[in-house]
Short mmCIF file of C-alpha atoms in Angstrom, two decimals:
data_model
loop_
_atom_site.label_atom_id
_atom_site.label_comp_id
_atom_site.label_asym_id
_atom_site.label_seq_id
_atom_site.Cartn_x
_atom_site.Cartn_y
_atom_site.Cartn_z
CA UNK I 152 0.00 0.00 0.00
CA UNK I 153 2.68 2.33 0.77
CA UNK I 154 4.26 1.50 -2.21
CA UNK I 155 1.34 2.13 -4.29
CA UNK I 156 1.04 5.47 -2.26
CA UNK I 157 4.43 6.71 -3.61
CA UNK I 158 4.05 5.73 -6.79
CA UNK I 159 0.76 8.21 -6.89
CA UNK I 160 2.42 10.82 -5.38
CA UNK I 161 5.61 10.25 -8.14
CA UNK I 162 3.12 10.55 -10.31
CA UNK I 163 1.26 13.42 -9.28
CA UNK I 164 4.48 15.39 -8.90
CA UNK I 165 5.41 14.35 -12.52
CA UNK I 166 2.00 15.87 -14.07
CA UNK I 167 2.22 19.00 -11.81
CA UNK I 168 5.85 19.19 -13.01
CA UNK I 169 4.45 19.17 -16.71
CA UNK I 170 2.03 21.51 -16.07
CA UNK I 171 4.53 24.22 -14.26
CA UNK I 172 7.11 23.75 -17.46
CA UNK I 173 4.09 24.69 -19.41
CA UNK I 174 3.83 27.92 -17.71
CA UNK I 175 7.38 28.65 -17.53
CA UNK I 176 7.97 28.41 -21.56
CA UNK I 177 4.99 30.83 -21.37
CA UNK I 178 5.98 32.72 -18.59
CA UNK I 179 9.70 33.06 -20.04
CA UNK I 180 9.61 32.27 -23.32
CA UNK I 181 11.62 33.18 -25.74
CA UNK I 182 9.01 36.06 -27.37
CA UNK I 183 7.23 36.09 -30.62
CA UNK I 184 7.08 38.49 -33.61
CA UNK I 185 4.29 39.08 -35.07
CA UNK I 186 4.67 40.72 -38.42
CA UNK I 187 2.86 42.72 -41.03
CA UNK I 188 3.58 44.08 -44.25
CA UNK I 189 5.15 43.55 -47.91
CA UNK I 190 7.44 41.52 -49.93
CA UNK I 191 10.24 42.76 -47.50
CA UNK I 192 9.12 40.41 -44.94
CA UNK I 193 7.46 38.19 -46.69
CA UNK I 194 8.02 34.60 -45.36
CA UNK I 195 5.26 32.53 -47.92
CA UNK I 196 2.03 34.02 -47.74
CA UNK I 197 1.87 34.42 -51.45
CA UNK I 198 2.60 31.13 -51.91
CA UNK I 199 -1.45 30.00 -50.91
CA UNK I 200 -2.73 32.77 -52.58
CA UNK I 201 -3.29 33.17 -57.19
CA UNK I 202 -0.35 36.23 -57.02
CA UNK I 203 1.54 37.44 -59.26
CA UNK I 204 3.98 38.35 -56.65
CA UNK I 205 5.63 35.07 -55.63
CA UNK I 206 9.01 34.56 -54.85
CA UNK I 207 8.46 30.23 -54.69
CA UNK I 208 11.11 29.56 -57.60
CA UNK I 209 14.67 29.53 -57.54
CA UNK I 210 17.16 30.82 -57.13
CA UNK I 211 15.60 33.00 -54.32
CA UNK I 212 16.34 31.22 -50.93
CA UNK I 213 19.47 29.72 -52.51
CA UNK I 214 21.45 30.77 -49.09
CA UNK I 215 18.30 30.27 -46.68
CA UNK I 216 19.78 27.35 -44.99
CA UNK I 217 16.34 26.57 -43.00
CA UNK I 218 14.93 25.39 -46.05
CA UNK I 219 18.49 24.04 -47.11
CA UNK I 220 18.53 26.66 -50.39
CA UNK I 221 15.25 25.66 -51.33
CA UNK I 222 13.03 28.52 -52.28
CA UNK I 223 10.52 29.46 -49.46
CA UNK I 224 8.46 32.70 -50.92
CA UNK I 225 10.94 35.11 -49.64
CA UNK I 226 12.24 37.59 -51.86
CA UNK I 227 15.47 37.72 -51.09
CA UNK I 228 18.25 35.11 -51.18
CA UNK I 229 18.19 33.96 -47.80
CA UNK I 230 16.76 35.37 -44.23
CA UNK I 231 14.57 38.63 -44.10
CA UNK I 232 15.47 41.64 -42.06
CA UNK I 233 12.38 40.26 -39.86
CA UNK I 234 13.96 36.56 -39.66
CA UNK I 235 17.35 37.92 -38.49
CA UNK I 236 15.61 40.25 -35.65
CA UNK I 237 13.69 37.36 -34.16
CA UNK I 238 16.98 35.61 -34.58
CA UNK I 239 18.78 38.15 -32.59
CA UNK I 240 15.88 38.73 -30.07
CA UNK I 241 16.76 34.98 -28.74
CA UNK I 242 13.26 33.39 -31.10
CA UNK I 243 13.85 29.29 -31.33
CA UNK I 244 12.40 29.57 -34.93
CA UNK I 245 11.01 31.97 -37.44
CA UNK I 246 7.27 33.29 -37.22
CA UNK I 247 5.41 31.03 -39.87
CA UNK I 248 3.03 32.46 -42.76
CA UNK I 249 -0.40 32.56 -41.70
CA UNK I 250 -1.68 30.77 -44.51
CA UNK I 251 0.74 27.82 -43.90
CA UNK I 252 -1.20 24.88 -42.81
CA UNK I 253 0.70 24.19 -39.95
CA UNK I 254 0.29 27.53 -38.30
CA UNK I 255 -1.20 26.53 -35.54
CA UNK I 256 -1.33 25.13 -32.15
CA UNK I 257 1.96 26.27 -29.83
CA UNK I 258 3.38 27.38 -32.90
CA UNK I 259 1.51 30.94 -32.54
CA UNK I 260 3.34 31.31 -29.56
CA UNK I 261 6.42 31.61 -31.49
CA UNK I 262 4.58 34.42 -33.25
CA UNK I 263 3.05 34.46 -37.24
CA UNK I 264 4.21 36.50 -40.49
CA UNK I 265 1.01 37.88 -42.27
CA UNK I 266 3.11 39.98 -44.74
CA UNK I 267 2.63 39.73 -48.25
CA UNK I 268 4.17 40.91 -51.80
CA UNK I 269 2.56 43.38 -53.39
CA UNK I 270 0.46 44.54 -50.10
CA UNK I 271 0.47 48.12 -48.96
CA UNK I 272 -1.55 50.60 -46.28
CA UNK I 273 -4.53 51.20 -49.00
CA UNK I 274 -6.55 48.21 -50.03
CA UNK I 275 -5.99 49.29 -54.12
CA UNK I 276 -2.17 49.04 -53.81
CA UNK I 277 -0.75 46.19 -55.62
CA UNK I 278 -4.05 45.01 -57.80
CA UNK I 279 -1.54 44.94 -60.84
CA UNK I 280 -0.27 41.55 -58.94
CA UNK I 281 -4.13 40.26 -59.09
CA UNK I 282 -4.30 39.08 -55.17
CA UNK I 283 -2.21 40.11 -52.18
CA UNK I 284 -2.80 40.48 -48.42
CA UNK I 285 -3.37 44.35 -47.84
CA UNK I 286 -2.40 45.61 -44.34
CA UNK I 287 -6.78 45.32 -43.72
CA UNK I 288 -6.88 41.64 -44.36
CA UNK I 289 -3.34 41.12 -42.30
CA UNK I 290 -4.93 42.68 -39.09
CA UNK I 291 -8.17 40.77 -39.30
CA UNK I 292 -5.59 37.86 -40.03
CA UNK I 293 -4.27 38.48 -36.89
CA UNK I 294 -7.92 38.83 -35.06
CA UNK I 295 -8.06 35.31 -35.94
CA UNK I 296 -4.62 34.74 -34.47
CA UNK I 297 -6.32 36.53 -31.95
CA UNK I 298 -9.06 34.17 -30.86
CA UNK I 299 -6.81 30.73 -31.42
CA UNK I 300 -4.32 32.39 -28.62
CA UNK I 301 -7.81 32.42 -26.42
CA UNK I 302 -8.41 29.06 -26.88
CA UNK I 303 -4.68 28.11 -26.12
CA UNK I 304 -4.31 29.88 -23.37
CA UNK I 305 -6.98 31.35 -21.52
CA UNK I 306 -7.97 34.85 -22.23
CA UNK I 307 -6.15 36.61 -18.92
CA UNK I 308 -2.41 34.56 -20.01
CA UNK I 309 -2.98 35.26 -24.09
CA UNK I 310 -3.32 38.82 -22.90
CA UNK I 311 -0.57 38.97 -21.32
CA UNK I 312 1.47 36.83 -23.46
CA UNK I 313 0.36 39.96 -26.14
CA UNK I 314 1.24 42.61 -23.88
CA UNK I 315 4.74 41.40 -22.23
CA UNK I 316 6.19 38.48 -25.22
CA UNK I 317 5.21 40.13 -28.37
CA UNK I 318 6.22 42.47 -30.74
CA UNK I 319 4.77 43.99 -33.63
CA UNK I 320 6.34 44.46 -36.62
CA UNK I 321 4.75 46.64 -39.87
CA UNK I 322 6.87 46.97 -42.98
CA UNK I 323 4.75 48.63 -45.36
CA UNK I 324 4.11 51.59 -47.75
CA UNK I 325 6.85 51.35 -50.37
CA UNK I 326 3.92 49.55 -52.50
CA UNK I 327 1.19 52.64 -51.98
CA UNK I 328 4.25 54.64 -54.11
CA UNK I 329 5.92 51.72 -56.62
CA UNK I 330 2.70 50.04 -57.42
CA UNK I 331 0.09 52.89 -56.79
CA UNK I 332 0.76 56.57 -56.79
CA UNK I 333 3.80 56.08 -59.29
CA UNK I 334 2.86 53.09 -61.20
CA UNK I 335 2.09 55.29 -64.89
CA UNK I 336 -0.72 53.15 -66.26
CA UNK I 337 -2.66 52.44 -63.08
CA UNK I 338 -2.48 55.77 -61.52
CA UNK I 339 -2.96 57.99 -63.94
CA UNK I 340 -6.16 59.01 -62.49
CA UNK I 341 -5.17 59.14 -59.28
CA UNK I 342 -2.10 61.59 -59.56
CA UNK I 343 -4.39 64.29 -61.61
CA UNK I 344 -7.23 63.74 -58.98
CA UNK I 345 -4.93 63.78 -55.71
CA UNK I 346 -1.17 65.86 -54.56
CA UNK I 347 1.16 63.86 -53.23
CA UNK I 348 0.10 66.02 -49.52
CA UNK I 349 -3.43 64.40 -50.28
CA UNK I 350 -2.15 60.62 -51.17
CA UNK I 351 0.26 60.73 -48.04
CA UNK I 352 -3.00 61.85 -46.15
CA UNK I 353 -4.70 59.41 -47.01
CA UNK I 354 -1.91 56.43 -46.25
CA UNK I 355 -1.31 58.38 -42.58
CA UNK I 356 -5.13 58.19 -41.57
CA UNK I 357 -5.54 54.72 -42.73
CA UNK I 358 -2.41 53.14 -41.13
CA UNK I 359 -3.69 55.14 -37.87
CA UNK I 360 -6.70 53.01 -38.14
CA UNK I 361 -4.59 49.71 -38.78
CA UNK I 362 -2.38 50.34 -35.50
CA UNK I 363 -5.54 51.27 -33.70
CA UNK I 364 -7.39 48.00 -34.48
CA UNK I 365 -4.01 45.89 -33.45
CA UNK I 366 -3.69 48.02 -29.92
CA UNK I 367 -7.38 46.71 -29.40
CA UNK I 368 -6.44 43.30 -30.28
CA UNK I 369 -3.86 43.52 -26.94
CA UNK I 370 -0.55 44.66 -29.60
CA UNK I 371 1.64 46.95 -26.86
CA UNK I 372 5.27 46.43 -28.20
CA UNK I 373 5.10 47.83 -32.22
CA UNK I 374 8.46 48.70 -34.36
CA UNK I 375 7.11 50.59 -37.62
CA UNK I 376 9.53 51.06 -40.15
CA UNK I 377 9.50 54.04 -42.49
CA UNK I 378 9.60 53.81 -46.28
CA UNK I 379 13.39 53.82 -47.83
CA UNK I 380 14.88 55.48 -50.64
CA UNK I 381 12.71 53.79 -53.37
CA UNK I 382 14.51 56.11 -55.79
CA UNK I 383 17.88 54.05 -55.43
CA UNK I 384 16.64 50.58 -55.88
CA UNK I 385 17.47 48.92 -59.36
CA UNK I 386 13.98 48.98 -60.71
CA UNK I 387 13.78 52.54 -60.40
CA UNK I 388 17.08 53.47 -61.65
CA UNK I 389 17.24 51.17 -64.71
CA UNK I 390 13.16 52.61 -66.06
CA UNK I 391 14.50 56.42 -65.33
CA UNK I 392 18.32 55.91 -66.53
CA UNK I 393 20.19 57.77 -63.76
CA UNK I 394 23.89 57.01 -63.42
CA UNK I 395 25.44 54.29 -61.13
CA UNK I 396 25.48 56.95 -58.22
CA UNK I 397 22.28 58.75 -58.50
CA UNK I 398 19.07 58.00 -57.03
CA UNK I 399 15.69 59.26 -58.97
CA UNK I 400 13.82 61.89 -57.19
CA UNK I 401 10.85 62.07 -57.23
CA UNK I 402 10.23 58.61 -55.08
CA UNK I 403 12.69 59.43 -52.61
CA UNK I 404 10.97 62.68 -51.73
CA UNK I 405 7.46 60.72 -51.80
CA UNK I 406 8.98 58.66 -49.48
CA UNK I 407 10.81 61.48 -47.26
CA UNK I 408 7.59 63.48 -47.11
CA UNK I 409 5.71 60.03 -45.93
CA UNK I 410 8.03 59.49 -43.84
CA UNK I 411 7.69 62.48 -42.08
CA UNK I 412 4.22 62.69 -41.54
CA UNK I 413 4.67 58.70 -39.80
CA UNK I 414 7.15 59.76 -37.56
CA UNK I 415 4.06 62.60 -36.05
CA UNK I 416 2.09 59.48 -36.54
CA UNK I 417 3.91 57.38 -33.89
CA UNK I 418 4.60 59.87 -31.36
CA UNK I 419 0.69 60.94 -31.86
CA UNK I 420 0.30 57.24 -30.57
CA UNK I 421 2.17 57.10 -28.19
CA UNK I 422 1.09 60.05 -25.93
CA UNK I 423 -2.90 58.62 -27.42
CA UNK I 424 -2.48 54.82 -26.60
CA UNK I 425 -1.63 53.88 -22.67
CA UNK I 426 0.69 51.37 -22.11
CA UNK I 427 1.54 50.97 -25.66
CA UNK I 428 5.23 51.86 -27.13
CA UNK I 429 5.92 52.62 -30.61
CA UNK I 430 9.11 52.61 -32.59
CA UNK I 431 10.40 54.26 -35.44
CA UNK I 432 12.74 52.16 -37.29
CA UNK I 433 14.12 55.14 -39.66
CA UNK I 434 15.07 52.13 -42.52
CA UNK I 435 15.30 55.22 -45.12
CA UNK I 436 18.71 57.09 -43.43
CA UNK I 437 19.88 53.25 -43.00
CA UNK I 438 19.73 52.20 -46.47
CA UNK I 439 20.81 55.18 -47.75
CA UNK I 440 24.11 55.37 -45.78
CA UNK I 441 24.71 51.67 -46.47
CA UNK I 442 24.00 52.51 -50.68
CA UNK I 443 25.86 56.10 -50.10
CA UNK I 444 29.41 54.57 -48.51
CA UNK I 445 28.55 50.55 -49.51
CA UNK I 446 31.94 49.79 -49.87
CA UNK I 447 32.78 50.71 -46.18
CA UNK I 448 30.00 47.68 -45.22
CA UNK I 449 32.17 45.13 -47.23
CA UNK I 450 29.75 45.42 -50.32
CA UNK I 451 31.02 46.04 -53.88
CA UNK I 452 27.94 47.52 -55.55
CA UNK I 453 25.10 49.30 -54.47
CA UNK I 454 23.27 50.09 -57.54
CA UNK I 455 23.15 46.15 -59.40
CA UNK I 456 20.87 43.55 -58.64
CA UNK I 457 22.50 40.38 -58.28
CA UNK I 458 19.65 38.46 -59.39
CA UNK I 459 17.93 39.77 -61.97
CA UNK I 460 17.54 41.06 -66.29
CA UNK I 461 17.33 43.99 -68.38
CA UNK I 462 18.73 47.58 -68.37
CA UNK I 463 22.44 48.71 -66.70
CA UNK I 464 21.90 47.52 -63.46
CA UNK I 465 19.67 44.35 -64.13
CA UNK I 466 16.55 45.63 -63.03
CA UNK I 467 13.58 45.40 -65.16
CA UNK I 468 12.76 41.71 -64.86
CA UNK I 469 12.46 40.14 -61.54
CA UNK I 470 14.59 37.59 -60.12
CA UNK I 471 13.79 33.82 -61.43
CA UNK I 472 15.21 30.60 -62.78
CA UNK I 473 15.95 31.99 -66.36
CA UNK I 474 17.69 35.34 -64.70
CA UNK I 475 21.38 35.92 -64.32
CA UNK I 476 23.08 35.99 -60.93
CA UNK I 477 25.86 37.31 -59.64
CA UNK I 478 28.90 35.30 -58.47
CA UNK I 479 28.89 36.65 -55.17
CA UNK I 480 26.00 37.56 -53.13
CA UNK I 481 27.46 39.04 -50.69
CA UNK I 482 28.71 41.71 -52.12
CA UNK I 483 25.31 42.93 -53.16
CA UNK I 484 23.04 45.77 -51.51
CA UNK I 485 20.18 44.80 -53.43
CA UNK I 486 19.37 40.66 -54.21
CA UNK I 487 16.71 41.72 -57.23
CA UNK I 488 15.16 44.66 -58.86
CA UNK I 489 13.66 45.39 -55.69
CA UNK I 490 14.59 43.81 -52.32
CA UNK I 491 17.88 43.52 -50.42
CA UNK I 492 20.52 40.84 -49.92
CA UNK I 493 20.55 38.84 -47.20
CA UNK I 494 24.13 40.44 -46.36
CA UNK I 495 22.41 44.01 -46.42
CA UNK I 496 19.64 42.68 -44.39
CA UNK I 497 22.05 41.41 -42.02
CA UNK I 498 23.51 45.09 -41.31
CA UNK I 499 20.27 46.80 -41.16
CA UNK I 500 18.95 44.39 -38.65
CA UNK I 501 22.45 44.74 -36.21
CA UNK I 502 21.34 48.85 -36.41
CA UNK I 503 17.37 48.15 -35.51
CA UNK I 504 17.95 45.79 -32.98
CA UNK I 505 20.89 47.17 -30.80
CA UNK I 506 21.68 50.82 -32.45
CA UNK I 507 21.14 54.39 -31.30
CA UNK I 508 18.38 56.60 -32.09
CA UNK I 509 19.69 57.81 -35.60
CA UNK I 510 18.11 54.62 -36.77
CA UNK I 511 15.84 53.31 -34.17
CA UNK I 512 13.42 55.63 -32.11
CA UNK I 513 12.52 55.76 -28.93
CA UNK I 514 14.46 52.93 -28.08
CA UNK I 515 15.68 49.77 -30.26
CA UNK I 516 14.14 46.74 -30.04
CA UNK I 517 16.15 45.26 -27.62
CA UNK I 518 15.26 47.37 -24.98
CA UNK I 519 11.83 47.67 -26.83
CA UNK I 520 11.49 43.19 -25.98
CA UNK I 521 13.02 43.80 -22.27
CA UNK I 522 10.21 45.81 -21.27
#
């Protein structure tokens, strides 16, 4: 009997045991990222929707050892700038696409990537690309995200998993500009009907309302990133001809006067929103010192695409299997047309997560996750 009584009691211990690690991976867990936004963080989305914005061929994701060089729907040639910062922050894996089948379960607690090419701030960005996730659909995405954390952990702890393990991430707007207000046969219209202080309006009150709806959903700990010098990628300087170190202007002030108005934005929010912390990642100053003095971050061209066709620097055709590529990677700013190298990816995300306020504001994220 005694025996018997110990045995129960190893038991019991055992099961409570279980229970209390439970709690403790939730209690000090390792933090999740939940992110939102464009083919810049992208990690698959497009691949479960008809799009033509997909990155599922090769050779993107030939250095994206997770998938051991297999193409994953990122646009880039390995991790994005949001894979390395949940690296960085200590996350045990990368936040999954929402419209993977397998996100679900404990993997939300790791956190979930609604981002998707082609998506912007206003629901008509992108419809040259047929279907994408706008930045609407990604936060009711995340409502549903939302509800499953309820179910998996009681209301009270998914609340507070929200408030104290997770940050928000939003990479969007360079879309609303390259594939809306500047794309020549689809806004035509809407650059004779609207100034640039009107379309920039519009994109502020909007993502106000986005931000809004995610602080409701229990989102306290948010890292908005501005718009960067869209003049400077290859796309834009192979269709306007500039030379090897010039940047076309008329996008980069778009995206300077944007970017102004967001930084109001997010200080706006924070005095409006208790307990809620927002912070400026200033991407555009980053990129552009990184594409001004490239050579001084190891890289030996700022203006080619390493994976890409057409025009001096490669940049009308996007990146797929028929398109040349460079013999080293690394020594690219810009992996496509469009979207940085892994390598440039790497050095933004070392400035975002541990730099100074010339490139991260209030705080960077790594006091921003200690909170």
């Amino acid at each position: 009997m005694a025996a018997a009584m110990a045995f129960l009691a190893v038991v019991c211990a055992a099961a409570m045991a279980a229970v209390s690690g439970a709690e403790e991976v939730y209690e000090f867990g390792s933090g999740a990222s939940f992110i939102f936004g464009d083919s810049l963080v992208d990690a698959g989305n497009n691949n479960y929707i008809p799009s033509l914005s997909k990155a599922n061929m090769t050779p993107n994701g030939i250095d994206f050892a997770a998938s051991g060089g297999m193409p994953t729907g990122r646009f880039t040639n390995g991790r994005t700038i949001a894979d390395i910062i949940g690296e960085m922050l200590g996350q045990t894996d990368y936040s999954p696409p929402f419209l993977a089948p397998n996100t679900t379960g404990g993997a939300l607690l790791n956190g979930v990537n609604y981002a998707s090419g082609g998506a912007g701030i206003l629901n008509g960005t992108g419809r040259i690309f047929v279907n994408r996730i706008g930045m609407d659909l990604q936060v009711d995405y995340f409502n549903i995200t939302r509800k499953q954390l309820d179910d998996l952990l009681g209301k009270a702890k998914a609340k507070e998993f929200l408030k104290k393990k997770a940050i928000f991430s939003i990479t969007v707007g360079s879309n609303d500009f390259l594939n809306n207000y500047l794309m020549p046969v689809l806004s035509a219209g809407t650059r004779v009907a609207e100034s640039p202080d009107g379309f920039i309006n519009d994109l502020i009150i909007h993502l106000r309302e986005q931000l809004t709806r995610l602080y409701t959903l229990d989102a306290r700990k948010f890292v908005v990133a501005n718009v960067g010098p869209l003049g400077c990628i290859p796309y834009q300087k192979t269709i306007n001809r500039v030379g090897e170190n010039e940047c076309v202007k008329l996008p980069n002030q778009l995206a300077s006067q944007y970017n102004g108005r967001l930084r109001e934005l997010l200080i706006q929010l924070n005095g409006d929103l208790a307990g809620a912390k927002f912070c400026l990642a200033n991407v555009y100053d980053l990129v552009m010192d990184v594409i001004t003095n490239y050579d001084s971050y190891g890289f030996e061209t700022a203006s080619m695409a390493c994976c890409g066709n057409g025009g001096t620097y490669d940049g009308m055709v996007p990146c797929g299997p028929a398109s040349s590529m460079c013999g080293d990677r690394k020594s690219h700013v810009f992996w496509d047309p469009y979207h940085p190298s892994e390598a440039a990816n790497l050095v933004m995300a070392k400035y975002i997560v541990d730099g100074d306020s010339k490139y991260i504001s209030p705080m960077n994220l790594r006091k921003l996750f200690s909170l």
